[in-house]
């Protein structure tokens, strides 16, 4: 019962050990089978020895698993020298008893066969090497070398079968390398004996571009990625890129970052791009794509963030020089180490290799913004399907890493098919256009789409000057949209017109004042006249009154003198009046 | 194993000279192949190199480090250390003709008299 249980347990979880090769553990779901042999096959020069060596060295250094490297091809010095360029110090590791290098040299011409023999000598030798450092990992590098040395293949085959069995019993995790054969995985059919895990390395040249690929052909008792994965041999060793395994579950940040152009930020709801978004900046030649990219990178530098600039057209120095002309000095960021350039021709290597290089660089540099200038140059390397699949993986990767990526894209007039294809992957699409009119060319910018934020629908004119990138409103009048000097002219015209109108209004105002003044003056004169008249008349009235009084007095005096009777004062109005009247 | 070793000693000549053949037979324990190889070797030497040969038997089970020196993979392996150049003959030495050719005692095609 207990044995049954343990057996089931073993079946459920095949023990694995880390291969130490970045990416391979992910494809194989944890590494190579522990305590079992793995066959690595491939053509000459596809990296078998390196993979095996890295397995051993990483095991020794990172997992403290001592290892034995039994080489049938290169001797100890050659091996040491070859991997020194990858930073592996085999001499030191040998001295620390972490690695044993054993070169098995067989000279075919000094060997003769007579009768029965076995390979016990090899077993003893290997056993001794394993036991001397208590090795957990073993590499047999191109054991097929034996087939050339030993003519009796039937003995060899049975002995190899025994060897692999023996390795399994010994409990060491082994890598056995073999040459790729015609019509089968290995030249001598070693896959028959090593059945647990078979990894195939390939080095293919397609349209003059070579790509290295790795495929797990077989992994008994374990699920594994079955695709062909591109891999890279860089100065840091072997790395496999399992990007297709990624899902759409990357985080979505609500943080906004500046595009580096103030006015563009305003157009994007006032705050700029979302962190971790992908931005397509497309436009025809000379519309200022790289300048916008540079401004974006510069803004990242100002924020103190790391930026990675992949240039597929210009060299680092060229970009630095050119951007200085529009007032963007990127040099301080380069010096500070927060800005890194990766300039390479797209045709330097295949698409997968580019992807891997980018992947590698991003993993190492950990930038928060990335520019791929121009992304369309990669299209020249592969077919549309390939490019799309590569960009999908790339964008997924950037999003997972929360890297904001800006992709300048070169278009020829109309939007190309590939551009439409990639635009659906992008969160923001900024379109730059040449606007030709009035014998000159101007740059227009507008935002075609921007996921998850309000954005301006206006066309803005891009002005590149020594002060940087400026966006100004284009002249959008009732009849036409004008840019450049036409816009300036129109604006000038309008200003003149406005000035004229203003002057006219002012004149009218002044006229009114004047009129008012004149009228007021007239009023004053008339008023003065009136006053004078009134005064004169009053004078008259006074004089007349005085005269009357004088007259009356004199009349009274006269009457008194004549002793006239005094007329009675009003008693019966009618009578007296009549009486008086009749007189 | 001691049997083989002592046998080797018994057959070694007393006074080595320039013509001395130095032969080393690598074995791993006292297997039938090893025993056959040793007896075959002794017979051939007695017949073709009487008195001017020296056989050393190396048991790799006892001295595993020695396997590296002569680049031994197969067991049994006969190594002709002297005269130079080094020659290696794999197997139980049952094919006398091939052993003689392998040891340069006879050219290929020469008939045994």
XYZ file of C-alpha atoms in Angstrom:
696
model
C 0.000 0.000 0.000
C 2.719 2.412 0.971
C 4.834 1.463 -1.995
C 1.861 2.033 -4.222
C 1.397 5.464 -2.756
C 4.987 6.472 -3.149
C 4.941 5.169 -6.673
C 1.940 7.277 -7.492
C 3.611 10.233 -5.886
C 6.659 9.760 -8.058
C 4.496 9.554 -11.111
C 2.780 12.760 -10.241
C 5.851 14.818 -9.793
C 8.886 14.048 -11.815
C 11.787 15.616 -10.050
C 13.527 18.280 -12.062
C 16.699 20.240 -11.695
C 17.259 23.726 -12.924
C 19.115 23.757 -16.178
C 20.532 27.153 -15.251
C 19.676 28.362 -18.714
C 17.292 31.265 -18.702
C 14.065 30.362 -20.387
C 14.679 26.640 -20.693
C 13.325 25.944 -17.231
C 10.138 27.739 -18.173
C 9.669 25.682 -21.310
C 10.321 22.431 -19.523
C 8.289 23.388 -16.490
C 11.144 23.433 -14.043
C 14.217 22.086 -15.717
C 15.716 18.840 -16.870
C 14.756 15.487 -15.380
C 16.670 14.911 -12.192
C 18.845 11.870 -12.091
C 18.225 11.028 -15.714
C 20.052 11.580 -18.930
C 18.942 14.249 -21.393
C 19.920 14.135 -25.010
C 20.815 17.406 -26.691
C 21.168 17.055 -30.407
C 21.844 19.441 -33.217
C 24.083 20.253 -36.113
C 27.616 21.424 -35.786
C 27.926 24.896 -34.321
C 24.456 25.178 -32.915
C 25.525 25.463 -29.312
C 25.320 21.952 -27.874
C 28.586 22.139 -25.984
C 27.731 25.556 -24.654
C 24.324 24.480 -23.418
C 25.891 21.490 -21.702
C 28.659 23.575 -20.213
C 26.278 26.191 -18.930
C 24.160 23.464 -17.369
C 27.228 22.295 -15.517
C 28.688 25.642 -14.541
C 25.388 27.157 -13.425
C 24.718 24.005 -11.483
C 28.067 24.270 -9.760
C 27.881 27.994 -9.096
C 24.209 28.568 -8.422
C 22.992 25.259 -7.063
C 26.211 23.919 -5.617
C 25.943 20.775 -7.715
C 29.400 19.557 -8.646
C 29.706 18.371 -12.198
C 31.802 16.268 -14.516
C 32.399 17.323 -18.072
C 33.632 14.458 -20.162
C 34.632 15.740 -23.522
C 35.275 13.561 -26.523
C 36.192 16.450 -28.754
C 37.874 19.399 -27.131
C 40.564 19.144 -24.526
C 40.553 20.831 -21.153
C 42.437 23.939 -22.243
C 40.283 24.495 -25.278
C 37.120 24.135 -23.233
C 38.391 26.488 -20.581
C 39.328 29.057 -23.169
C 36.096 28.731 -25.097
C 33.844 29.399 -22.164
C 36.063 32.032 -20.565
C 34.506 34.552 -22.928
C 31.167 33.821 -21.280
C 32.606 34.582 -17.886
C 32.979 30.985 -16.745
C 36.225 30.370 -14.953
C 36.689 26.640 -15.290
C 40.171 26.711 -13.833
C 38.881 28.177 -10.602
C 35.923 25.815 -10.525
C 38.233 22.857 -11.070
C 40.442 24.065 -8.255
C 37.409 24.327 -5.992
C 36.548 20.746 -6.911
C 33.247 21.842 -8.324
C 33.941 20.768 -11.840
C 36.068 18.028 -13.311
C 37.038 18.277 -16.923
C 38.004 15.014 -18.526
C 39.108 14.880 -22.082
C 38.816 11.465 -23.665
C 41.176 11.365 -26.586
C 40.955 8.530 -28.988
C 43.367 8.136 -31.843
C 41.788 5.944 -34.390
C 45.094 5.121 -36.048
C 46.713 3.738 -32.935
C 43.857 1.406 -32.154
C 43.297 -2.100 -33.368
C 40.486 -4.393 -32.410
C 40.942 -8.041 -31.687
C 37.988 -9.881 -30.345
C 35.645 -9.161 -27.505
C 35.830 -6.067 -25.323
C 33.637 -3.685 -23.397
C 33.836 -0.044 -22.328
C 34.437 -0.752 -18.712
C 37.423 1.559 -18.860
C 35.157 4.496 -19.656
C 32.759 3.497 -16.911
C 35.549 3.306 -14.373
C 36.931 6.572 -15.492
C 33.578 8.325 -15.339
C 32.749 6.715 -12.053
C 36.018 7.855 -10.609
C 35.465 11.389 -11.809
C 31.947 11.455 -10.398
C 32.973 10.030 -7.066
C 35.985 12.298 -6.718
C 33.798 15.389 -6.363
C 30.470 13.745 -5.618
C 29.121 15.060 -8.869
C 25.414 15.488 -9.373
C 25.623 16.601 -12.979
C 27.438 14.951 -15.828
C 27.997 15.989 -19.399
C 29.162 13.676 -22.133
C 29.998 15.981 -24.973
C 29.497 14.265 -28.256
C 29.787 10.734 -27.203
C 29.284 9.916 -30.839
C 32.956 10.589 -31.204
C 33.277 6.995 -30.072
C 31.598 5.750 -33.205
C 34.415 7.142 -35.249
C 37.058 5.718 -32.937
C 35.699 2.275 -32.349
C 34.875 0.289 -35.454
C 32.785 -2.321 -33.730
C 29.476 -0.502 -33.547
C 27.494 -3.409 -32.196
C 29.666 -3.504 -29.091
C 29.522 0.263 -28.844
C 25.746 0.373 -29.043
C 25.237 -2.191 -26.358
C 27.819 -0.444 -24.217
C 26.193 2.928 -24.651
C 22.864 1.468 -23.692
C 24.535 0.116 -20.607
C 26.173 3.495 -19.967
C 22.921 5.409 -19.982
C 21.329 2.809 -17.760
C 24.322 3.117 -15.483
C 24.073 6.911 -15.374
C 20.439 6.569 -14.356
C 21.334 4.088 -11.627
C 24.070 6.388 -10.504
C 21.423 9.065 -10.068
C 23.272 11.799 -11.897
C 21.518 14.282 -14.111
C 23.304 14.038 -17.379
C 23.401 15.821 -20.678
C 24.566 13.816 -23.629
C 25.196 15.717 -26.798
C 24.942 14.239 -30.252
C 25.192 15.314 -33.839
C 22.022 15.700 -35.815
C 21.550 12.875 -38.279
C 19.850 12.511 -41.621
C 16.234 11.560 -41.150
C 16.669 11.024 -37.455
C 17.518 13.111 -34.481
C 21.035 11.827 -34.055
C 23.483 10.350 -36.486
C 23.748 7.066 -34.643
C 20.269 6.850 -33.230
C 21.214 7.660 -29.661
C 17.657 8.834 -29.029
C 16.814 5.154 -28.783
C 18.796 4.903 -25.587
C 18.141 8.270 -24.019
C 14.413 8.377 -23.947
C 13.652 10.656 -21.060
C 14.260 14.054 -22.487
C 15.392 15.068 -25.933
C 16.201 18.652 -26.837
C 16.844 19.631 -30.399
C 18.929 22.653 -31.311
C 18.699 24.146 -34.724
C 20.548 26.818 -36.557
C 18.605 27.853 -39.611
C 19.358 30.365 -42.257
C 16.378 31.987 -43.826
C 16.878 34.701 -46.404
C 20.482 35.084 -45.327
C 19.518 35.542 -41.714
C 20.329 32.899 -39.232
C 18.229 32.070 -36.245
C 18.987 29.606 -33.519
C 16.038 27.626 -32.282
C 15.443 25.128 -29.555
C 12.716 22.554 -29.311
C 11.931 20.045 -26.630
C 11.181 17.027 -28.771
C 10.351 14.742 -25.952
C 10.068 14.921 -22.224
C 8.834 11.748 -20.716
C 6.585 12.258 -17.746
C 6.312 16.000 -18.045
C 4.410 18.601 -19.930
C 6.585 20.920 -21.913
C 6.365 23.640 -24.485
C 6.390 22.000 -27.884
C 7.133 25.041 -29.968
C 10.391 26.030 -31.449
C 11.846 28.720 -29.295
C 14.519 31.046 -30.512
C 17.581 31.232 -28.391
C 20.522 33.494 -28.136
C 24.132 32.911 -27.340
C 25.291 36.180 -25.935
C 28.223 37.217 -23.837
C 26.232 36.097 -20.827
C 25.571 32.666 -22.165
C 22.582 30.848 -23.437
C 19.081 32.227 -23.232
C 15.853 30.871 -24.571
C 12.820 33.017 -25.048
C 9.525 31.359 -24.202
C 7.460 34.419 -24.963
C 4.587 32.635 -26.644
C 3.657 31.107 -23.335
C 2.603 34.467 -22.028
C -1.036 35.223 -21.496
C -3.049 38.399 -21.462
C -2.986 38.937 -17.740
C -0.608 41.819 -17.413
C -1.322 44.561 -14.902
C -2.919 47.813 -16.031
C -1.530 50.885 -14.375
C -3.503 54.065 -13.897
C -0.350 56.077 -13.465
C 0.229 58.621 -16.183
C 3.562 59.667 -17.556
C 4.465 62.657 -19.631
C 5.132 62.311 -23.322
C 7.797 64.974 -23.030
C 5.806 67.385 -25.152
C 3.601 69.540 -22.941
C 1.011 70.214 -25.540
C 0.755 66.515 -26.404
C 0.084 65.771 -22.760
C -2.714 68.295 -22.854
C -4.124 66.564 -25.872
C -4.049 63.304 -23.940
C -6.424 64.450 -21.263
C -3.791 66.691 -19.770
C -1.673 63.960 -18.232
C 0.090 61.983 -20.917
C 0.286 58.264 -21.510
C -0.624 55.456 -19.155
C 2.394 53.733 -17.699
C 2.916 50.419 -19.406
C 1.013 51.360 -22.526
C 2.197 50.939 -26.073
C 2.309 53.970 -28.268
C 2.467 53.928 -32.014
C 3.776 57.118 -33.563
C 3.354 56.733 -37.258
C 4.144 59.087 -40.030
C 5.905 59.477 -43.313
C 9.576 60.284 -43.547
C 10.631 63.455 -41.816
C 7.482 64.085 -39.867
C 9.286 64.181 -36.554
C 8.744 60.679 -35.218
C 12.224 60.318 -33.830
C 12.008 63.764 -32.300
C 8.887 62.798 -30.413
C 10.614 59.606 -29.359
C 13.598 61.583 -28.144
C 11.378 63.955 -26.199
C 9.743 60.951 -24.602
C 13.112 59.537 -23.610
C 14.226 62.940 -22.360
C 11.131 63.193 -20.180
C 11.946 59.802 -18.716
C 15.455 61.032 -17.967
C 14.056 64.084 -16.230
C 11.846 61.883 -14.091
C 14.952 59.900 -13.206
C 13.701 56.791 -14.971
C 15.683 54.398 -17.093
C 15.163 54.378 -20.805
C 16.236 51.997 -23.513
C 16.435 53.207 -27.096
C 16.578 50.608 -29.872
C 17.709 52.364 -32.990
C 17.412 50.519 -36.261
C 18.400 53.392 -38.476
C 20.763 55.727 -36.743
C 23.714 55.278 -34.477
C 23.742 56.541 -30.933
C 26.021 59.460 -31.729
C 23.947 60.450 -34.688
C 20.791 60.510 -32.613
C 22.474 62.497 -29.850
C 23.791 65.037 -32.333
C 20.537 65.361 -34.228
C 18.432 65.763 -31.140
C 20.674 68.524 -29.865
C 19.576 70.553 -32.873
C 16.045 70.630 -31.507
C 17.169 71.427 -28.010
C 17.003 67.903 -26.623
C 20.258 67.045 -24.946
C 20.171 63.342 -24.165
C 23.827 63.074 -23.368
C 23.495 63.669 -19.614
C 21.193 60.660 -19.351
C 23.628 58.513 -21.273
C 26.442 59.649 -19.003
C 24.321 59.092 -15.952
C 23.625 55.610 -17.186
C 19.864 55.911 -17.241
C 19.672 55.946 -21.015
C 21.038 53.156 -23.118
C 21.140 52.867 -26.867
C 21.049 49.628 -28.811
C 21.772 50.474 -32.380
C 21.730 47.686 -34.923
C 20.684 47.087 -38.470
C 17.471 45.092 -38.638
C 18.994 42.838 -41.241
C 21.770 41.960 -38.807
C 19.797 39.014 -37.597
C 16.394 37.421 -37.792
C 13.264 38.700 -36.190
C 13.380 36.179 -33.396
C 16.888 37.193 -32.607
C 15.866 40.821 -32.432
C 13.076 39.869 -30.118
C 15.468 37.934 -27.980
C 18.015 40.717 -27.938
C 15.340 43.177 -26.897
C 14.005 40.771 -24.323
C 17.472 40.228 -22.959
C 18.341 43.904 -22.877
C 15.094 44.824 -21.149
C 15.519 42.060 -18.586
C 18.974 43.289 -17.779
C 18.580 47.047 -17.957
C 15.073 47.147 -16.480
C 14.004 50.350 -18.183
C 10.699 52.027 -17.556
C 10.434 53.326 -21.086
C 11.536 51.788 -24.347
C 11.716 53.205 -27.843
C 11.950 51.055 -30.950
C 12.861 53.388 -33.760
C 11.443 52.602 -36.239
C 9.507 49.452 -35.621
C 8.690 49.228 -39.296
C 12.284 48.432 -40.090
C 11.767 45.085 -38.482
C 9.052 44.378 -40.983
C 11.688 44.207 -43.648
C 13.160 41.235 -41.842
C 10.137 38.997 -41.768
C 6.772 38.454 -43.286
C 3.729 40.264 -42.033
C 2.546 37.302 -39.992
C 5.922 36.939 -38.364
C 6.163 40.602 -37.617
C 2.743 40.697 -36.100
C 3.405 37.665 -33.958
C 6.722 39.068 -32.883
C 5.248 42.426 -31.984
C 2.425 40.794 -30.117
C 4.915 38.948 -28.031
C 7.046 42.010 -27.607
C 4.145 44.185 -26.503
C 2.921 41.491 -24.149
C 6.363 41.329 -22.716
C 6.614 45.089 -22.290
C 3.245 45.163 -20.596
C 4.187 42.403 -18.243
C 7.289 44.323 -17.347
C 5.258 47.546 -17.076
C 7.447 49.184 -19.643
C 5.960 52.069 -21.583
C 6.964 51.519 -25.156
C 6.940 53.988 -27.976
C 7.080 52.653 -31.513
C 7.845 55.162 -34.220
C 6.541 53.674 -37.427
C 7.487 54.784 -40.875
C 4.649 54.829 -43.333
C 4.459 55.710 -46.957
C 1.573 58.048 -47.417
C -1.441 55.897 -46.823
C -1.551 53.630 -43.821
C -0.028 50.352 -44.845
C -1.578 47.006 -44.151
C 1.063 46.063 -41.641
C 0.585 49.302 -39.836
C -3.095 48.652 -39.466
C -2.263 45.184 -38.261
C 0.029 46.415 -35.527
C -2.088 49.399 -34.608
C -4.684 47.157 -33.012
C -2.041 46.056 -30.546
C -1.309 49.607 -29.553
C -3.002 51.659 -26.878
C -2.242 55.038 -28.321
C -1.824 55.927 -31.951
C -0.355 59.310 -32.678
C -0.344 60.171 -36.325
C 2.080 62.623 -37.863
C 1.323 63.998 -41.277
C 2.909 66.188 -43.793
C 0.609 68.959 -44.791
C 1.586 70.474 -48.090
C 0.152 73.762 -49.169
C 1.247 77.082 -50.481
C 4.567 75.746 -51.658
C 5.676 74.443 -48.319
C 5.460 71.441 -46.082
C 4.347 71.467 -42.507
C 3.914 68.802 -39.903
C 0.554 68.042 -38.478
C -0.127 65.850 -35.483
C -3.257 64.254 -34.199
C -4.276 61.446 -31.946
C -6.032 58.693 -33.802
C -6.818 56.697 -30.749
C -5.981 56.605 -27.114
C -7.468 53.824 -25.093
C -8.982 54.615 -21.752
C -8.609 58.377 -21.700
C -10.212 61.406 -23.219
C -8.154 62.947 -25.891
C -8.253 65.863 -28.228
C -9.534 65.377 -31.744
C -7.735 68.449 -33.017
C -4.953 68.581 -35.499
C -1.950 70.406 -34.141
C 0.987 71.689 -36.015
C 4.376 70.410 -34.910
C 7.048 73.063 -34.792
C 10.555 71.770 -34.385
C 12.872 74.502 -33.281
C 16.009 74.834 -31.247
C 13.742 75.174 -28.221
C 12.335 71.737 -28.675
C 9.094 70.420 -29.963
C 6.166 72.758 -29.944
C 2.606 72.030 -30.873
C 0.521 74.943 -31.990
C -3.069 75.210 -33.049
C -3.485 75.144 -36.732
C -5.628 77.865 -38.320
C -9.031 76.335 -38.469
C -11.159 78.966 -40.102
C -14.617 78.680 -41.537
C -13.367 77.685 -44.957
C -9.992 76.058 -44.544
C -7.312 74.675 -42.292
C -4.007 76.400 -42.656
C -0.561 75.601 -41.391
C 2.892 77.050 -41.566
C 3.394 80.384 -43.199
C -0.084 80.243 -44.645
C -1.313 80.014 -41.086
C 1.007 82.808 -40.048
C -0.122 84.884 -43.002
C -3.733 84.220 -42.273
C -3.218 85.018 -38.663
C -1.435 88.207 -39.738
C -4.244 89.132 -42.027
C -6.742 88.568 -39.329
C -4.716 90.605 -36.941
C -4.518 93.492 -39.407
C -8.231 93.295 -39.945
C -8.833 93.268 -36.251
C -6.486 96.195 -35.813
C -8.293 98.080 -38.510
C -11.624 97.431 -36.873
C -10.310 98.460 -33.557
C -8.967 101.682 -34.994
C -12.291 102.398 -36.557
C -14.119 101.843 -33.347
C -11.665 104.111 -31.613
C -12.212 106.763 -34.220
C -15.964 106.574 -33.800
C -15.525 106.813 -30.106
C -13.452 109.884 -30.489
C -16.013 111.371 -32.905
C -18.700 110.915 -30.380
C -16.607 112.678 -27.828
C -15.942 115.450 -30.186
C -19.618 115.814 -31.112
C -20.499 115.811 -27.522
C -17.912 118.502 -26.881
C -19.197 120.700 -29.668
C -22.765 120.322 -28.580
C -21.896 121.004 -25.013
C -20.073 124.137 -26.075
C -23.057 125.274 -28.046
C -25.289 124.554 -25.131
C -22.975 126.654 -22.969
C -23.102 129.551 -25.400
C -26.883 129.425 -25.640
C -27.114 129.091 -21.946
C -24.887 132.112 -21.552
C -27.077 134.012 -24.011
C -30.147 133.018 -22.149
C -28.663 134.109 -18.877
C -27.709 137.409 -20.352
C -31.170 137.915 -21.738
C -32.817 136.907 -18.536
C -30.620 139.274 -16.684
C -31.373 142.065 -19.114
C -35.057 141.422 -18.919
C -34.990 141.322 -15.178
C -33.152 144.588 -15.238
C -35.865 146.016 -17.411
C -38.503 144.695 -15.116
C -36.857 146.291 -12.128
C -36.436 149.551 -13.901
C -40.009 149.547 -15.079
C -41.213 148.776 -11.604
C -39.158 151.550 -10.144
C -40.424 153.948 -12.738
C -43.975 152.946 -12.007
C -43.421 153.501 -8.353
C -41.928 156.860 -9.029
C -44.776 157.757 -11.280
C -47.335 156.667 -8.765
C -45.687 158.651 -6.078
C -45.502 161.687 -8.184
C -49.173 161.229 -9.144
C -50.108 160.936 -5.527
C -48.174 163.957 -4.707
C -49.816 165.756 -7.523
C -53.257 164.721 -6.373
C -52.449 165.780 -2.946
C -51.418 168.985 -4.317
C -54.742 169.290 -6.150
C -56.539 168.030 -3.086
C -58.209 165.229 -4.962
C -60.381 162.870 -3.084
C -59.135 159.462 -2.333
C -60.663 156.801 -4.422
C -62.195 154.293 -2.165
C -60.456 151.035 -2.004
C -62.272 148.076 -3.469
C -65.834 147.753 -2.000
C -68.153 146.943 -4.865
C -65.976 145.977 -7.717
C -68.528 146.408 -10.505
C -69.775 149.753 -9.767
C -66.572 151.383 -9.041
C -65.006 149.903 -12.099
C -67.800 151.131 -14.258
C -67.619 154.461 -12.670
C -63.929 154.582 -13.123
C -64.262 153.446 -16.699
C -66.685 155.995 -17.642
C -64.362 158.661 -16.516
C 43.725 -10.618 -9.978
C 46.752 -11.597 -8.064
C 47.015 -14.586 -10.302
C 47.376 -12.436 -13.384
C 49.799 -10.070 -11.717
C 52.031 -12.831 -10.511
C 51.901 -14.457 -13.897
C 53.067 -11.246 -15.434
C 55.980 -11.036 -13.069
C 57.014 -14.591 -13.716
C 57.244 -13.939 -17.420
C 59.221 -10.776 -17.226
C 62.823 -11.168 -18.396
C 65.690 -10.637 -15.992
C 67.819 -8.176 -17.909
C 66.038 -5.565 -20.009
C 67.807 -4.290 -23.095
C 67.114 -1.852 -25.911
C 64.992 -4.353 -27.738
C 62.750 -4.716 -24.738
C 59.049 -4.547 -25.444
C 57.045 -2.885 -22.772
C 53.459 -3.986 -22.828
C 50.680 -2.961 -20.500
C 47.412 -4.778 -20.253
C 44.511 -2.882 -18.768
C 41.810 -4.962 -17.144
C 38.932 -4.354 -14.798
C 38.729 -7.151 -12.352
C 39.280 -10.747 -13.184
C 36.749 -11.180 -15.936
C 36.830 -13.971 -18.458
C 37.790 -11.516 -21.177
C 40.725 -10.311 -19.115
C 41.924 -13.779 -18.400
C 41.596 -14.763 -22.042
C 43.406 -11.638 -23.115
C 46.263 -12.265 -20.742
C 46.739 -15.854 -21.787
C 46.542 -14.913 -25.453
C 49.064 -12.149 -24.948
C 51.464 -14.422 -23.103
C 51.249 -16.978 -25.854
C 51.918 -14.463 -28.603
C 54.817 -12.920 -26.741
C 56.404 -16.229 -25.995
C 56.152 -17.142 -29.613
C 57.215 -13.861 -31.213
C 59.166 -11.967 -28.570
C 60.808 -14.594 -26.422
C 62.855 -13.056 -23.645
C 62.419 -9.453 -24.694
C 59.101 -8.436 -23.390
C 57.665 -7.106 -20.200
C 53.987 -7.302 -19.402
C 52.404 -5.073 -16.790
C 48.819 -5.736 -15.858
C 46.856 -2.744 -14.594
C 43.588 -3.312 -12.826
C 41.518 -0.206 -13.210
C 39.203 -1.239 -10.424
C 42.185 -0.806 -8.132
C 43.729 2.203 -9.854
C 40.934 4.058 -11.618
C 43.094 7.149 -12.086
C 45.353 5.235 -14.452
C 42.584 5.043 -17.034
C 43.109 8.689 -17.882
C 46.841 8.388 -18.503
C 46.669 5.994 -21.395
C 43.192 7.129 -22.453
C 41.662 3.770 -21.756
C 38.028 3.266 -22.643
C 37.753 -0.341 -23.573
C 38.573 -3.314 -21.431
C 40.732 -5.231 -22.015
C 43.182 -2.930 -23.764
C 46.730 -3.801 -24.563
C 49.034 -0.823 -24.810
C 52.446 -1.082 -26.413
C 54.421 1.509 -24.524
C 57.746 0.569 -26.103
C 58.912 0.581 -28.773
C 57.224 3.823 -29.751
C 54.824 4.828 -31.206
C 52.175 3.833 -28.755
C 49.803 1.195 -30.015
C 46.532 0.115 -28.532
C 44.825 -3.150 -29.126
C 41.326 -3.625 -27.844
C 39.700 -6.924 -27.098
C 40.612 -10.304 -25.769
C 43.443 -10.691 -28.311
C 41.850 -13.843 -29.677
C 42.674 -12.880 -33.253
C 46.410 -13.512 -33.221
C 46.894 -12.214 -36.733
C 45.382 -8.865 -35.876
C 47.366 -8.653 -32.672
C 50.582 -9.156 -34.581
C 49.618 -6.500 -37.086
C 48.524 -4.230 -34.290
C 51.837 -4.643 -32.515
C 53.713 -4.090 -35.752
C 55.148 -7.551 -35.484
C 53.871 -8.328 -38.928
C 52.714 -6.380 -41.911
C 49.157 -6.816 -43.043
C 48.777 -9.743 -45.426
C 52.016 -11.482 -44.371
C 51.389 -15.138 -43.749
C 52.132 -16.885 -40.544
C 54.889 -19.362 -41.146
